[in-house]
Amino acid sequence: NGYPALVLRLDGEVDTVLALRIDDGLVTGLYAVRNPAKLSRMDSATRLSRH
């Protein structure tokens, strides 16, 4: 959705995504997604390379 987000991982797997909606410099929404079906594509999209 384009909002700033924090991806929380548990045992290396995406567990929760927290997103902030910001309007005119103010936080107007905080959204948490924990539904595994909705998070399934987040794992590959957010994978950090480890060097």
mmCIF file with all atom_site columns, C-alpha atoms in Angstrom:
data_model
loop_
_atom_site.group_PDB
_atom_site.id
_atom_site.type_symbol
_atom_site.label_atom_id
_atom_site.label_alt_id
_atom_site.label_comp_id
_atom_site.label_asym_id
_atom_site.label_entity_id
_atom_site.label_seq_id
_atom_site.pdbx_PDB_ins_code
_atom_site.Cartn_x
_atom_site.Cartn_y
_atom_site.Cartn_z
_atom_site.occupancy
_atom_site.B_iso_or_equiv
_atom_site.pdbx_formal_charge
_atom_site.auth_seq_id
_atom_site.auth_comp_id
_atom_site.auth_asym_id
_atom_site.auth_atom_id
_atom_site.pdbx_PDB_model_num
ATOM 1  C CA . ASN A 1 1  ? 0.000  0.000   0.000  1.00 0.00 ? 1  ASN A CA 1
ATOM 2  C CA . GLY A 1 2  ? 3.050  2.286   0.065  1.00 0.00 ? 2  GLY A CA 1
ATOM 3  C CA . TYR A 1 3  ? 2.917  3.072   3.782  1.00 0.00 ? 3  TYR A CA 1
ATOM 4  C CA . PRO A 1 4  ? 6.078  2.816   5.923  1.00 0.00 ? 4  PRO A CA 1
ATOM 5  C CA . ALA A 1 5  ? 6.122  -0.610  7.537  1.00 0.00 ? 5  ALA A CA 1
ATOM 6  C CA . LEU A 1 6  ? 7.923  -2.827  9.994  1.00 0.00 ? 6  LEU A CA 1
ATOM 7  C CA . VAL A 1 7  ? 8.243  -6.533  9.232  1.00 0.00 ? 7  VAL A CA 1
ATOM 8  C CA . LEU A 1 8  ? 8.480  -8.767  12.308 1.00 0.00 ? 8  LEU A CA 1
ATOM 9  C CA . ARG A 1 9  ? 9.957  -12.225 11.909 1.00 0.00 ? 9  ARG A CA 1
ATOM 10 C CA . LEU A 1 10 ? 9.666  -15.189 14.230 1.00 0.00 ? 10 LEU A CA 1
ATOM 11 C CA . ASP A 1 11 ? 12.139 -18.014 13.716 1.00 0.00 ? 11 ASP A CA 1
ATOM 12 C CA . GLY A 1 12 ? 13.089 -16.500 10.359 1.00 0.00 ? 12 GLY A CA 1
ATOM 13 C CA . GLU A 1 13 ? 9.511  -16.384 9.017  1.00 0.00 ? 13 GLU A CA 1
ATOM 14 C CA . VAL A 1 14 ? 7.340  -13.305 8.569  1.00 0.00 ? 14 VAL A CA 1
ATOM 15 C CA . ASP A 1 15 ? 4.976  -13.181 11.563 1.00 0.00 ? 15 ASP A CA 1
ATOM 16 C CA . THR A 1 16 ? 3.507  -9.665  11.494 1.00 0.00 ? 16 THR A CA 1
ATOM 17 C CA . VAL A 1 17 ? 3.627  -6.573  9.320  1.00 0.00 ? 17 VAL A CA 1
ATOM 18 C CA . LEU A 1 18 ? 2.895  -3.237  11.006 1.00 0.00 ? 18 LEU A CA 1
ATOM 19 C CA . ALA A 1 19 ? 2.163  -0.321  8.687  1.00 0.00 ? 19 ALA A CA 1
ATOM 20 C CA . LEU A 1 20 ? 1.699  3.362   9.481  1.00 0.00 ? 20 LEU A CA 1
ATOM 21 C CA . ARG A 1 21 ? -0.594 5.677   7.589  1.00 0.00 ? 21 ARG A CA 1
ATOM 22 C CA . ILE A 1 22 ? 0.749  9.216   7.688  1.00 0.00 ? 22 ILE A CA 1
ATOM 23 C CA . ASP A 1 23 ? -1.285 12.233  6.575  1.00 0.00 ? 23 ASP A CA 1
ATOM 24 C CA . ASP A 1 24 ? 0.152  15.748  6.738  1.00 0.00 ? 24 ASP A CA 1
ATOM 25 C CA . GLY A 1 25 ? 2.980  14.530  8.970  1.00 0.00 ? 25 GLY A CA 1
ATOM 26 C CA . LEU A 1 26 ? 0.648  12.889  11.508 1.00 0.00 ? 26 LEU A CA 1
ATOM 27 C CA . VAL A 1 27 ? 0.117  9.185   12.101 1.00 0.00 ? 27 VAL A CA 1
ATOM 28 C CA . THR A 1 28 ? -3.545 8.607   11.246 1.00 0.00 ? 28 THR A CA 1
ATOM 29 C CA . GLY A 1 29 ? -3.580 4.821   11.146 1.00 0.00 ? 29 GLY A CA 1
ATOM 30 C CA . LEU A 1 30 ? -1.704 1.813   12.458 1.00 0.00 ? 30 LEU A CA 1
ATOM 31 C CA . TYR A 1 31 ? -2.378 -1.462  10.690 1.00 0.00 ? 31 TYR A CA 1
ATOM 32 C CA . ALA A 1 32 ? -1.217 -4.917  11.779 1.00 0.00 ? 32 ALA A CA 1
ATOM 33 C CA . VAL A 1 33 ? -1.436 -7.942  9.488  1.00 0.00 ? 33 VAL A CA 1
ATOM 34 C CA . ARG A 1 34 ? -0.921 -11.422 10.908 1.00 0.00 ? 34 ARG A CA 1
ATOM 35 C CA . ASN A 1 35 ? -3.007 -13.515 8.503  1.00 0.00 ? 35 ASN A CA 1
ATOM 36 C CA . PRO A 1 36 ? -0.578 -16.103 7.045  1.00 0.00 ? 36 PRO A CA 1
ATOM 37 C CA . ALA A 1 37 ? -2.434 -16.128 3.705  1.00 0.00 ? 37 ALA A CA 1
ATOM 38 C CA . LYS A 1 38 ? -1.900 -12.380 3.335  1.00 0.00 ? 38 LYS A CA 1
ATOM 39 C CA . LEU A 1 39 ? 1.735  -12.550 4.455  1.00 0.00 ? 39 LEU A CA 1
ATOM 40 C CA . SER A 1 40 ? 2.854  -15.468 2.286  1.00 0.00 ? 40 SER A CA 1
ATOM 41 C CA . ARG A 1 41 ? 4.336  -13.262 -0.457 1.00 0.00 ? 41 ARG A CA 1
ATOM 42 C CA . MET A 1 42 ? 5.988  -10.903 2.064  1.00 0.00 ? 42 MET A CA 1
ATOM 43 C CA . ASP A 1 43 ? 8.715  -13.405 2.896  1.00 0.00 ? 43 ASP A CA 1
ATOM 44 C CA . SER A 1 44 ? 10.315 -13.308 -0.554 1.00 0.00 ? 44 SER A CA 1
ATOM 45 C CA . ALA A 1 45 ? 9.633  -9.589  -1.044 1.00 0.00 ? 45 ALA A CA 1
ATOM 46 C CA . THR A 1 46 ? 11.411 -8.625  2.180  1.00 0.00 ? 46 THR A CA 1
ATOM 47 C CA . ARG A 1 47 ? 14.206 -11.166 2.336  1.00 0.00 ? 47 ARG A CA 1
ATOM 48 C CA . LEU A 1 48 ? 17.460 -9.530  3.356  1.00 0.00 ? 48 LEU A CA 1
ATOM 49 C CA . SER A 1 49 ? 20.621 -10.739 1.736  1.00 0.00 ? 49 SER A CA 1
ATOM 50 C CA . ARG A 1 50 ? 23.182 -11.870 4.279  1.00 0.00 ? 50 ARG A CA 1
ATOM 51 C CA . HIS A 1 51 ? 26.789 -11.247 3.429  1.00 0.00 ? 51 HIS A CA 1
#
